[in-house]
């Protein structure tokens, strides 16, 4: 055949191979990979790939194939026939083919696989002759008609199903397996009739006609509305079409010398360097999946099929060496001949990921940088830090419901519905799970006392979720499968009702609520973990800080590698037992002088809080955010507590209620909070400033040189910042005068209101640092209340309106654009401005990647996310370095 | 004296005048104006102005005057002495001076006036000799010491006051007037002692020393912290300093041939061309202000002081001709000699403004453009459109409280606390004022039935305020002076308690709540009004549309000149009596098919709504916004209504309550609303689309060719828009098919989420128009909930953190920047994109000016603001044209 290179549409693989893994754009990912395996001598069933260019040309010409394509396909089939010593459509050793799509990027909406292509009555007869297994042959035949009809011709699969159900009824069979070869022969005829009726054509018996139609179906699926939509949403541009892979069928169910199986090159649970997997003799891949027969451990193969096993070992090692990663491999043995059907990087646990990475570097398989970038995901690290259930198996009846995996880890305890009860239980040494419709800052005592938290309402960034993640405490949030009855202290999923005191287990890693006590394992950090994290720290361009507001949290954060505190929320401290009453009186105070008296009473507590954190963090910087939430969050919301408070304050409950109501807001998120509080009540800012600076000065005597950074929240206008700055500076001077010594400290601001980003040049003139509060910035830029967005975000994700939950991963186009603007404007005004992010996104790898791209100085996240963030930071840097290198080459 | 021009620091005025009104930067506004009056022959008491440059040089040289300044000042004093035939510090005909500051822009924090400068014991004696009025002289003397001490030397005014109080006690006087000349002589000595004690200096008796110190005090006040802060906040740049005006004192209280008075060149209430004002014979300006004597109408002067009156008439006419505006003039007659002390543009009522503008154009005094630009404020027009109280006088005991002037006009009625009651009262023909803590969409029936609305909570853009302004109905909002007791149906201001059924009057123009029935006047639109508005329409580059959702509102809007509907909120229609129950059932529906059934029932109602509006607006475009508010707004919130609804729906009240609670949101502003509703429930969008298009098609038979524009609310992501657009287009095709005819319509979006502005290029690719929803855009960009911001915005305005309420005038730096970005990005993608704003800012003149500057196509506002907007649009255009002209000259 003669054609110029640009008209080469078919690339063969097998013993003769024309492609390789670099030709993804031309051959699609699957095609390139099959070629690659073939070219390094892996026994892949022979086949060929039709190029993406051929797809494009065909589509452009209204499904007319380019001139030489048909000839090249025929030539490709010949290539398979030769390598298999079989004939396509022949009555002697008939060749059957599989046809599947494969673009450079995998995408939904593309055509499914068609197996057993080439089958017709003649071929079926020949196969029966060849293998003597009539039932297998006709079962394959009817499956082929079903698949071809459905996938290629759009005949509804339902129609074939219904026909089979009818037949089963006729012959009195209850399952497919009970159908005999004769029954299946009847079914083949009925399927053909269905096909005829629905398409208006005879079922094509010519194998080449089958192939042509199948290839065209693959081509057409490139422009299916689902695939187009996916490419549009995912912004996949520049791809011209899909490849088509045509490959010889092989069978593991021909005799006892045949088999099929899957294996991992290393243990995906532990990382141990040992072949791991299972197989079935005389079986097809489907049998493994269907669970009809129990597979055998792969190592048993050594005795049963010694030669094949050695071969398999050799090839799997080769694949691992070649791909420099643990491989997940599918294989089939047909009458003693081993075929590798697929290889891909294997999924693994966190423990395995770290072990494999460290081992592979030590084995000299790849350098540290590549191991960090390619072998461990940030989520692997996260997994390692939380206790897990020993077994992943959960019975149907055990499962009470599914919610959001809000904070990973496994927790077991008795159900309580009240924070007070949780605290009492803790004092008695009991383990409880706090179950609430949703949590509020009043619940933090109970949340802290509980083993885990379960809510029926709220999203991934609801109060419960955020607090729980901050503490590394398992939490399942927004579990709408259950309905909580606070009054009667029960919850139910409609079937099972759980009472207060019953044991439940929650899996925050997977979002499961389970009845009873499940066994757990504590996290054991291996030597590999520490080795790996040390490597990670060698490649870090950004600092990782933690969000923490207690010495205990700060301690954990520091142990896990935090290089400072990026966000200490002072309001959490206000909820302490001795304090909340003073705080409430302070809020209800009539006039500034009464308020100041209460603030004076709070001062020693706040000072001790800060001393505790400063002592732990030593000379690491600690960013303290001034009071942020609206004041009504501190007031009691239920009648009992109100009555108590009214009594305590010498007012009637009605008076108190009126005051509480007056402070309630329609949209508290956009209300009287943040610096708006400090501006209308400067005495609060003064007290907090004094507490921070006195704490730092008093610690000098202990030899600790604290580095406080005071952060003004919710600034949207430079005048707000300068107001608060001058209050802080004036109070600082008073403190310094009293102590007769000074201390260096910084004053900066959150950038969390869109207007702050838009006017960042003005604010940067005055501020020492910016901390992007991406939670609030997301809420305001997108107009999503994170407490309410659970009602539409899941729907948006499903419909492809959003690609990611913007509270998990920073919305690059909107929020990211504002951060970029703020950074550019800020650095122009103030070239030494320090910038970072705090908030939930600080622990999200993709958001961290964006922060690195934007050139921020640090990220700050929950203590338990610190190692995750370290890895993400290193990966961001290594990824960029690699891209730069590739650009230079 | 010799100096080069750049060293000319003193500009004289009087018979010899060196300056003019164009020298504002050099002489300050006051100085330039005094020079201007002098130069056109107005008898101004002679004086001189020290330049702003002299101020700057003096400040730069640490209060050392530039070389020749002292000589020039002495020369200036000589000029006054000559023109007045008096001597500064002389014992014969002593000259006294006034000293006052005057920068190019008036600003708070600058030095106050000092009168009677030049006074000392010798001069006092001479004055007594000259005028024979010892009491007058020593009263002037003690006032001078007080003023000088306070203003120049910073001696607290309080100390002088206390000294006087002590003296009055000693002599048994109860008021200042009872103090004799002898007493005042004593007081002068005591004042001098206070001065001595406080400053450590003798009171300066040398007139030139007094003058030097006073001038320096004015110079220094330029850099007072208050003035600096004001310049900083107001972004007043480029001014170098303040001028100082030194002027001869004149006295209207020397004899019966002396007088003092104020007059307007035309009647400021009616605009009638006739001198209007009042005067006092033998009196000082202070006497008029103090109200001790009753002034005489100015026209009486014609008989009493014929010559002076003729002179006054001549000069006031001249000033009006010169300034081309109605003037407010202060004058003094000293022994038969007329002095004009000040002239400025006179404040006037709306009626007067329009009449004067039309008259002056007809008189040929100035061209239409200048009259539109300079003689009528948009608020004048607003005033004309609402009924007012006949008298502005309100007794102390009548006034129940002050709130926000939320919607102008005067209303009188009996108090009701319940919307239902209001509706019943209306049916009986009774007039009521609806008094609520705040209103919600459930109250619209009652609000519509009431004469006016009073709320104790909520800001200028609260629900009550917005709805009331939309209807041109008087409203006082956020009146925190009163406490409402819903249960007992009373409200109280702590002194007076008002019961249900009592009469009250509210003044929405001034924000007053008054007990009893006050008389009112209906607005009468004069011929001048129509003439003026016709002129306005000649200079309009932007279209003015109205926000209206009923045929009645649309009718009003059209009559007032609306050129389309920019915002028809469909949700208001959902509250109609027959509809709300269907709407509620639709919301509570289980599953889409049940929901669709209820939507089908709503369809005819919505269609009728749209037909009504389209019929009124004929071929003017009508923008219909799809359902916007969160669904829980439609559900009953009180127990009675819930019980009724539960019964109606066949569910228990508990079930209903649970459903209602499940729909409640923490931050409804940022919740499940806007297009998020239409996306999760496409059937709502379908129903509304069908109602709009069927209405338009059915109206064809009536010969009305409607121009519907369908607007998708709260879009933040182009995918949201394309989703809704495809739902709309698909439904439209179904409608067109059924009618077998098509209609042109547009599909556009609100830009009200910051992210929409940031990604406007993507959205503009798909949209026919953008309508900037500046209410929500302000809420999200600034992070202010308009329902809650009343707790801090007033404080922010007072502290100078904000210059304007951002819900009244668009925040140019933040929100304006986003609009600008959206416009630029939008026009790049879609050069024919139509853009406008709707929402409260659409009726605010300064926001309209910004819209014109940004190049938007239209503004849309409440019906009653339409004429206001017309004027603002014309003014914006004329202002720009004038600026361009000035740039060219």
JSON list of C-alpha atoms in Angstrom, two decimals, chain B residues 432-596:
[
{"chain": "B", "resi": 432, "resn": "UNK", "atom": "CA", "xyz": [-54.30, 54.21, 57.94]},
{"chain": "B", "resi": 433, "resn": "UNK", "atom": "CA", "xyz": [-50.58, 54.27, 58.58]},
{"chain": "B", "resi": 434, "resn": "UNK", "atom": "CA", "xyz": [-49.09, 50.80, 58.75]},
{"chain": "B", "resi": 435, "resn": "UNK", "atom": "CA", "xyz": [-46.69, 50.57, 61.69]},
{"chain": "B", "resi": 436, "resn": "UNK", "atom": "CA", "xyz": [-44.39, 47.53, 61.70]},
{"chain": "B", "resi": 437, "resn": "UNK", "atom": "CA", "xyz": [-41.05, 46.69, 63.29]},
{"chain": "B", "resi": 438, "resn": "UNK", "atom": "CA", "xyz": [-40.12, 45.87, 59.72]},
{"chain": "B", "resi": 439, "resn": "UNK", "atom": "CA", "xyz": [-42.00, 44.68, 56.67]},
{"chain": "B", "resi": 440, "resn": "UNK", "atom": "CA", "xyz": [-41.71, 41.55, 54.58]},
{"chain": "B", "resi": 441, "resn": "UNK", "atom": "CA", "xyz": [-43.20, 40.58, 51.22]},
{"chain": "B", "resi": 442, "resn": "UNK", "atom": "CA", "xyz": [-46.21, 39.25, 53.12]},
{"chain": "B", "resi": 443, "resn": "UNK", "atom": "CA", "xyz": [-47.02, 42.83, 54.07]},
{"chain": "B", "resi": 444, "resn": "UNK", "atom": "CA", "xyz": [-47.33, 44.22, 50.56]},
{"chain": "B", "resi": 445, "resn": "UNK", "atom": "CA", "xyz": [-51.11, 44.02, 50.64]},
{"chain": "B", "resi": 446, "resn": "UNK", "atom": "CA", "xyz": [-51.23, 46.11, 53.78]},
{"chain": "B", "resi": 447, "resn": "UNK", "atom": "CA", "xyz": [-48.54, 48.45, 52.58]},
{"chain": "B", "resi": 448, "resn": "UNK", "atom": "CA", "xyz": [-50.45, 49.08, 49.41]},
{"chain": "B", "resi": 449, "resn": "UNK", "atom": "CA", "xyz": [-53.65, 49.73, 51.39]},
{"chain": "B", "resi": 450, "resn": "UNK", "atom": "CA", "xyz": [-51.99, 52.15, 53.83]},
{"chain": "B", "resi": 451, "resn": "UNK", "atom": "CA", "xyz": [-51.40, 55.88, 53.31]},
{"chain": "B", "resi": 452, "resn": "UNK", "atom": "CA", "xyz": [-47.90, 55.56, 54.61]},
{"chain": "B", "resi": 453, "resn": "UNK", "atom": "CA", "xyz": [-45.53, 53.18, 56.33]},
{"chain": "B", "resi": 454, "resn": "UNK", "atom": "CA", "xyz": [-43.58, 53.53, 59.54]},
{"chain": "B", "resi": 455, "resn": "UNK", "atom": "CA", "xyz": [-40.98, 51.00, 60.66]},
{"chain": "B", "resi": 456, "resn": "UNK", "atom": "CA", "xyz": [-38.77, 50.97, 63.70]},
{"chain": "B", "resi": 457, "resn": "UNK", "atom": "CA", "xyz": [-36.06, 48.88, 62.05]},
{"chain": "B", "resi": 458, "resn": "UNK", "atom": "CA", "xyz": [-34.36, 48.84, 58.64]},
{"chain": "B", "resi": 459, "resn": "UNK", "atom": "CA", "xyz": [-32.41, 51.24, 56.48]},
{"chain": "B", "resi": 460, "resn": "UNK", "atom": "CA", "xyz": [-32.93, 53.34, 53.40]},
{"chain": "B", "resi": 461, "resn": "UNK", "atom": "CA", "xyz": [-33.07, 50.21, 51.31]},
{"chain": "B", "resi": 462, "resn": "UNK", "atom": "CA", "xyz": [-35.03, 47.99, 53.65]},
{"chain": "B", "resi": 463, "resn": "UNK", "atom": "CA", "xyz": [-38.04, 46.22, 52.22]},
{"chain": "B", "resi": 464, "resn": "UNK", "atom": "CA", "xyz": [-40.39, 48.92, 53.47]},
{"chain": "B", "resi": 465, "resn": "UNK", "atom": "CA", "xyz": [-38.26, 51.72, 52.03]},
{"chain": "B", "resi": 466, "resn": "UNK", "atom": "CA", "xyz": [-37.78, 50.15, 48.63]},
{"chain": "B", "resi": 467, "resn": "UNK", "atom": "CA", "xyz": [-41.39, 49.17, 48.15]},
{"chain": "B", "resi": 468, "resn": "UNK", "atom": "CA", "xyz": [-42.65, 52.53, 49.41]},
{"chain": "B", "resi": 469, "resn": "UNK", "atom": "CA", "xyz": [-40.36, 54.52, 47.11]},
{"chain": "B", "resi": 470, "resn": "UNK", "atom": "CA", "xyz": [-41.40, 52.28, 44.25]},
{"chain": "B", "resi": 471, "resn": "UNK", "atom": "CA", "xyz": [-44.99, 53.29, 44.88]},
{"chain": "B", "resi": 472, "resn": "UNK", "atom": "CA", "xyz": [-44.26, 56.91, 45.74]},
{"chain": "B", "resi": 473, "resn": "UNK", "atom": "CA", "xyz": [-45.81, 56.23, 49.13]},
{"chain": "B", "resi": 474, "resn": "UNK", "atom": "CA", "xyz": [-44.50, 58.14, 52.16]},
{"chain": "B", "resi": 475, "resn": "UNK", "atom": "CA", "xyz": [-42.36, 56.06, 54.47]},
{"chain": "B", "resi": 476, "resn": "UNK", "atom": "CA", "xyz": [-40.33, 56.69, 57.59]},
{"chain": "B", "resi": 477, "resn": "UNK", "atom": "CA", "xyz": [-38.06, 53.72, 58.17]},
{"chain": "B", "resi": 478, "resn": "UNK", "atom": "CA", "xyz": [-35.79, 52.64, 61.00]},
{"chain": "B", "resi": 479, "resn": "UNK", "atom": "CA", "xyz": [-37.35, 55.04, 63.49]},
{"chain": "B", "resi": 480, "resn": "UNK", "atom": "CA", "xyz": [-35.51, 53.75, 66.53]},
{"chain": "B", "resi": 481, "resn": "UNK", "atom": "CA", "xyz": [-36.96, 56.49, 68.71]},
{"chain": "B", "resi": 482, "resn": "UNK", "atom": "CA", "xyz": [-40.09, 54.39, 69.04]},
{"chain": "B", "resi": 483, "resn": "UNK", "atom": "CA", "xyz": [-40.60, 50.91, 70.44]},
{"chain": "B", "resi": 484, "resn": "UNK", "atom": "CA", "xyz": [-43.39, 48.86, 68.90]},
{"chain": "B", "resi": 485, "resn": "UNK", "atom": "CA", "xyz": [-45.39, 46.39, 70.97]},
{"chain": "B", "resi": 486, "resn": "UNK", "atom": "CA", "xyz": [-47.09, 44.20, 68.38]},
{"chain": "B", "resi": 487, "resn": "UNK", "atom": "CA", "xyz": [-49.07, 42.19, 70.85]},
{"chain": "B", "resi": 488, "resn": "UNK", "atom": "CA", "xyz": [-50.65, 45.04, 72.72]},
{"chain": "B", "resi": 489, "resn": "UNK", "atom": "CA", "xyz": [-50.89, 47.11, 69.56]},
{"chain": "B", "resi": 490, "resn": "UNK", "atom": "CA", "xyz": [-49.16, 50.20, 70.83]},
{"chain": "B", "resi": 491, "resn": "UNK", "atom": "CA", "xyz": [-45.96, 52.04, 70.23]},
{"chain": "B", "resi": 492, "resn": "UNK", "atom": "CA", "xyz": [-44.21, 54.44, 72.50]},
{"chain": "B", "resi": 493, "resn": "UNK", "atom": "CA", "xyz": [-41.32, 56.87, 72.45]},
{"chain": "B", "resi": 494, "resn": "UNK", "atom": "CA", "xyz": [-40.97, 56.52, 76.19]},
{"chain": "B", "resi": 495, "resn": "UNK", "atom": "CA", "xyz": [-43.13, 59.57, 76.84]},
{"chain": "B", "resi": 496, "resn": "UNK", "atom": "CA", "xyz": [-46.18, 59.26, 74.63]},
{"chain": "B", "resi": 497, "resn": "UNK", "atom": "CA", "xyz": [-47.85, 55.93, 73.91]},
{"chain": "B", "resi": 498, "resn": "UNK", "atom": "CA", "xyz": [-49.80, 55.66, 70.67]},
{"chain": "B", "resi": 499, "resn": "UNK", "atom": "CA", "xyz": [-52.58, 53.08, 70.40]},
{"chain": "B", "resi": 500, "resn": "UNK", "atom": "CA", "xyz": [-54.06, 51.30, 67.46]},
{"chain": "B", "resi": 501, "resn": "UNK", "atom": "CA", "xyz": [-56.60, 53.66, 65.89]},
{"chain": "B", "resi": 502, "resn": "UNK", "atom": "CA", "xyz": [-54.88, 56.89, 66.99]},
{"chain": "B", "resi": 503, "resn": "UNK", "atom": "CA", "xyz": [-54.15, 59.44, 64.29]},
{"chain": "B", "resi": 504, "resn": "UNK", "atom": "CA", "xyz": [-50.55, 60.13, 63.32]},
{"chain": "B", "resi": 505, "resn": "UNK", "atom": "CA", "xyz": [-48.85, 61.98, 60.49]},
{"chain": "B", "resi": 506, "resn": "UNK", "atom": "CA", "xyz": [-45.56, 60.99, 58.92]},
{"chain": "B", "resi": 507, "resn": "UNK", "atom": "CA", "xyz": [-43.25, 63.16, 56.87]},
{"chain": "B", "resi": 508, "resn": "UNK", "atom": "CA", "xyz": [-41.26, 60.88, 54.62]},
{"chain": "B", "resi": 509, "resn": "UNK", "atom": "CA", "xyz": [-39.37, 63.82, 53.16]},
{"chain": "B", "resi": 510, "resn": "UNK", "atom": "CA", "xyz": [-37.86, 64.69, 56.50]},
{"chain": "B", "resi": 511, "resn": "UNK", "atom": "CA", "xyz": [-38.24, 61.42, 58.39]},
{"chain": "B", "resi": 512, "resn": "UNK", "atom": "CA", "xyz": [-40.61, 62.73, 61.06]},
{"chain": "B", "resi": 513, "resn": "UNK", "atom": "CA", "xyz": [-43.34, 60.97, 63.01]},
{"chain": "B", "resi": 514, "resn": "UNK", "atom": "CA", "xyz": [-45.95, 63.39, 64.34]},
{"chain": "B", "resi": 515, "resn": "UNK", "atom": "CA", "xyz": [-48.93, 62.82, 66.56]},
{"chain": "B", "resi": 516, "resn": "UNK", "atom": "CA", "xyz": [-52.37, 63.83, 65.28]},
{"chain": "B", "resi": 517, "resn": "UNK", "atom": "CA", "xyz": [-53.57, 64.91, 61.85]},
{"chain": "B", "resi": 518, "resn": "UNK", "atom": "CA", "xyz": [-51.47, 67.49, 60.02]},
{"chain": "B", "resi": 519, "resn": "UNK", "atom": "CA", "xyz": [-52.85, 69.31, 56.98]},
{"chain": "B", "resi": 520, "resn": "UNK", "atom": "CA", "xyz": [-51.49, 68.29, 53.61]},
{"chain": "B", "resi": 521, "resn": "UNK", "atom": "CA", "xyz": [-51.30, 69.61, 50.09]},
{"chain": "B", "resi": 522, "resn": "UNK", "atom": "CA", "xyz": [-51.50, 67.49, 46.98]},
{"chain": "B", "resi": 523, "resn": "UNK", "atom": "CA", "xyz": [-48.75, 68.02, 44.40]},
{"chain": "B", "resi": 524, "resn": "UNK", "atom": "CA", "xyz": [-49.83, 70.31, 41.58]},
{"chain": "B", "resi": 525, "resn": "UNK", "atom": "CA", "xyz": [-47.57, 70.09, 38.60]},
{"chain": "B", "resi": 526, "resn": "UNK", "atom": "CA", "xyz": [-47.28, 73.56, 37.08]},
{"chain": "B", "resi": 527, "resn": "UNK", "atom": "CA", "xyz": [-46.98, 74.49, 33.45]},
{"chain": "B", "resi": 528, "resn": "UNK", "atom": "CA", "xyz": [-43.38, 75.42, 34.24]},
{"chain": "B", "resi": 529, "resn": "UNK", "atom": "CA", "xyz": [-42.74, 71.82, 35.31]},
{"chain": "B", "resi": 530, "resn": "UNK", "atom": "CA", "xyz": [-43.88, 70.45, 31.96]},
{"chain": "B", "resi": 531, "resn": "UNK", "atom": "CA", "xyz": [-41.98, 73.09, 30.03]},
{"chain": "B", "resi": 532, "resn": "UNK", "atom": "CA", "xyz": [-38.85, 72.35, 32.00]},
{"chain": "B", "resi": 533, "resn": "UNK", "atom": "CA", "xyz": [-39.11, 68.57, 31.64]},
{"chain": "B", "resi": 534, "resn": "UNK", "atom": "CA", "xyz": [-39.58, 68.97, 27.89]},
{"chain": "B", "resi": 535, "resn": "UNK", "atom": "CA", "xyz": [-36.36, 70.93, 27.72]},
{"chain": "B", "resi": 536, "resn": "UNK", "atom": "CA", "xyz": [-34.63, 68.26, 29.79]},
{"chain": "B", "resi": 537, "resn": "UNK", "atom": "CA", "xyz": [-35.62, 65.57, 27.33]},
{"chain": "B", "resi": 538, "resn": "UNK", "atom": "CA", "xyz": [-33.79, 67.45, 24.57]},
{"chain": "B", "resi": 539, "resn": "UNK", "atom": "CA", "xyz": [-30.43, 66.66, 26.17]},
{"chain": "B", "resi": 540, "resn": "UNK", "atom": "CA", "xyz": [-30.65, 62.97, 27.02]},
{"chain": "B", "resi": 541, "resn": "UNK", "atom": "CA", "xyz": [-28.00, 60.51, 25.92]},
{"chain": "B", "resi": 542, "resn": "UNK", "atom": "CA", "xyz": [-29.33, 57.63, 28.10]},
{"chain": "B", "resi": 543, "resn": "UNK", "atom": "CA", "xyz": [-32.75, 56.07, 28.18]},
{"chain": "B", "resi": 544, "resn": "UNK", "atom": "CA", "xyz": [-34.72, 56.18, 31.43]},
{"chain": "B", "resi": 545, "resn": "UNK", "atom": "CA", "xyz": [-36.78, 53.14, 32.28]},
{"chain": "B", "resi": 546, "resn": "UNK", "atom": "CA", "xyz": [-38.82, 52.30, 35.35]},
{"chain": "B", "resi": 547, "resn": "UNK", "atom": "CA", "xyz": [-38.94, 49.41, 37.78]},
{"chain": "B", "resi": 548, "resn": "UNK", "atom": "CA", "xyz": [-42.58, 48.36, 37.83]},
{"chain": "B", "resi": 549, "resn": "UNK", "atom": "CA", "xyz": [-44.51, 45.15, 38.06]},
{"chain": "B", "resi": 550, "resn": "UNK", "atom": "CA", "xyz": [-48.16, 46.14, 37.87]},
{"chain": "B", "resi": 551, "resn": "UNK", "atom": "CA", "xyz": [-50.09, 47.86, 35.07]},
{"chain": "B", "resi": 552, "resn": "UNK", "atom": "CA", "xyz": [-50.85, 50.67, 37.53]},
{"chain": "B", "resi": 553, "resn": "UNK", "atom": "CA", "xyz": [-47.19, 51.30, 38.30]},
{"chain": "B", "resi": 554, "resn": "UNK", "atom": "CA", "xyz": [-46.31, 50.99, 34.63]},
{"chain": "B", "resi": 555, "resn": "UNK", "atom": "CA", "xyz": [-49.01, 53.55, 33.82]},
{"chain": "B", "resi": 556, "resn": "UNK", "atom": "CA", "xyz": [-47.60, 56.04, 36.33]},
{"chain": "B", "resi": 557, "resn": "UNK", "atom": "CA", "xyz": [-44.08, 55.42, 35.10]},
{"chain": "B", "resi": 558, "resn": "UNK", "atom": "CA", "xyz": [-45.06, 55.97, 31.50]},
{"chain": "B", "resi": 559, "resn": "UNK", "atom": "CA", "xyz": [-46.91, 59.18, 32.37]},
{"chain": "B", "resi": 560, "resn": "UNK", "atom": "CA", "xyz": [-43.83, 60.41, 34.15]},
{"chain": "B", "resi": 561, "resn": "UNK", "atom": "CA", "xyz": [-41.74, 59.73, 31.06]},
{"chain": "B", "resi": 562, "resn": "UNK", "atom": "CA", "xyz": [-40.41, 56.17, 31.39]},
{"chain": "B", "resi": 563, "resn": "UNK", "atom": "CA", "xyz": [-39.17, 54.78, 28.07]},
{"chain": "B", "resi": 564, "resn": "UNK", "atom": "CA", "xyz": [-39.59, 51.15, 29.06]},
{"chain": "B", "resi": 565, "resn": "UNK", "atom": "CA", "xyz": [-39.57, 48.86, 32.05]},
{"chain": "B", "resi": 566, "resn": "UNK", "atom": "CA", "xyz": [-36.05, 48.00, 33.21]},
{"chain": "B", "resi": 567, "resn": "UNK", "atom": "CA", "xyz": [-37.09, 45.65, 35.97]},
{"chain": "B", "resi": 568, "resn": "UNK", "atom": "CA", "xyz": [-40.39, 43.83, 36.45]},
{"chain": "B", "resi": 569, "resn": "UNK", "atom": "CA", "xyz": [-39.99, 41.65, 39.52]},
{"chain": "B", "resi": 570, "resn": "UNK", "atom": "CA", "xyz": [-42.16, 38.62, 38.98]},
{"chain": "B", "resi": 571, "resn": "UNK", "atom": "CA", "xyz": [-42.18, 37.58, 42.64]},
{"chain": "B", "resi": 572, "resn": "UNK", "atom": "CA", "xyz": [-44.33, 40.49, 43.74]},
{"chain": "B", "resi": 573, "resn": "UNK", "atom": "CA", "xyz": [-47.04, 39.00, 41.56]},
{"chain": "B", "resi": 574, "resn": "UNK", "atom": "CA", "xyz": [-46.83, 35.76, 43.52]},
{"chain": "B", "resi": 575, "resn": "UNK", "atom": "CA", "xyz": [-48.28, 37.39, 46.61]},
{"chain": "B", "resi": 576, "resn": "UNK", "atom": "CA", "xyz": [-51.69, 38.08, 45.11]},
{"chain": "B", "resi": 577, "resn": "UNK", "atom": "CA", "xyz": [-54.57, 36.67, 47.09]},
{"chain": "B", "resi": 578, "resn": "UNK", "atom": "CA", "xyz": [-55.58, 33.83, 44.79]},
{"chain": "B", "resi": 579, "resn": "UNK", "atom": "CA", "xyz": [-52.01, 32.99, 44.02]},
{"chain": "B", "resi": 580, "resn": "UNK", "atom": "CA", "xyz": [-50.10, 32.72, 47.21]},
{"chain": "B", "resi": 581, "resn": "UNK", "atom": "CA", "xyz": [-51.71, 29.43, 48.12]},
{"chain": "B", "resi": 582, "resn": "UNK", "atom": "CA", "xyz": [-50.86, 27.91, 44.78]},
{"chain": "B", "resi": 583, "resn": "UNK", "atom": "CA", "xyz": [-47.34, 29.27, 45.09]},
{"chain": "B", "resi": 584, "resn": "UNK", "atom": "CA", "xyz": [-47.00, 27.69, 48.51]},
{"chain": "B", "resi": 585, "resn": "UNK", "atom": "CA", "xyz": [-48.23, 24.35, 47.29]},
{"chain": "B", "resi": 586, "resn": "UNK", "atom": "CA", "xyz": [-45.85, 24.59, 44.36]},
{"chain": "B", "resi": 587, "resn": "UNK", "atom": "CA", "xyz": [-42.98, 25.14, 46.78]},
{"chain": "B", "resi": 588, "resn": "UNK", "atom": "CA", "xyz": [-43.96, 22.26, 49.02]},
{"chain": "B", "resi": 589, "resn": "UNK", "atom": "CA", "xyz": [-44.54, 19.92, 46.09]},
{"chain": "B", "resi": 590, "resn": "UNK", "atom": "CA", "xyz": [-42.95, 16.48, 46.29]},
{"chain": "B", "resi": 591, "resn": "UNK", "atom": "CA", "xyz": [-41.31, 15.93, 42.94]},
{"chain": "B", "resi": 592, "resn": "UNK", "atom": "CA", "xyz": [-41.32, 17.79, 39.66]},
{"chain": "B", "resi": 593, "resn": "UNK", "atom": "CA", "xyz": [-44.62, 16.51, 38.28]},
{"chain": "B", "resi": 594, "resn": "UNK", "atom": "CA", "xyz": [-46.62, 17.74, 41.28]},
{"chain": "B", "resi": 595, "resn": "UNK", "atom": "CA", "xyz": [-44.74, 21.04, 41.04]},
{"chain": "B", "resi": 596, "resn": "UNK", "atom": "CA", "xyz": [-45.53, 21.34, 37.36]}
]
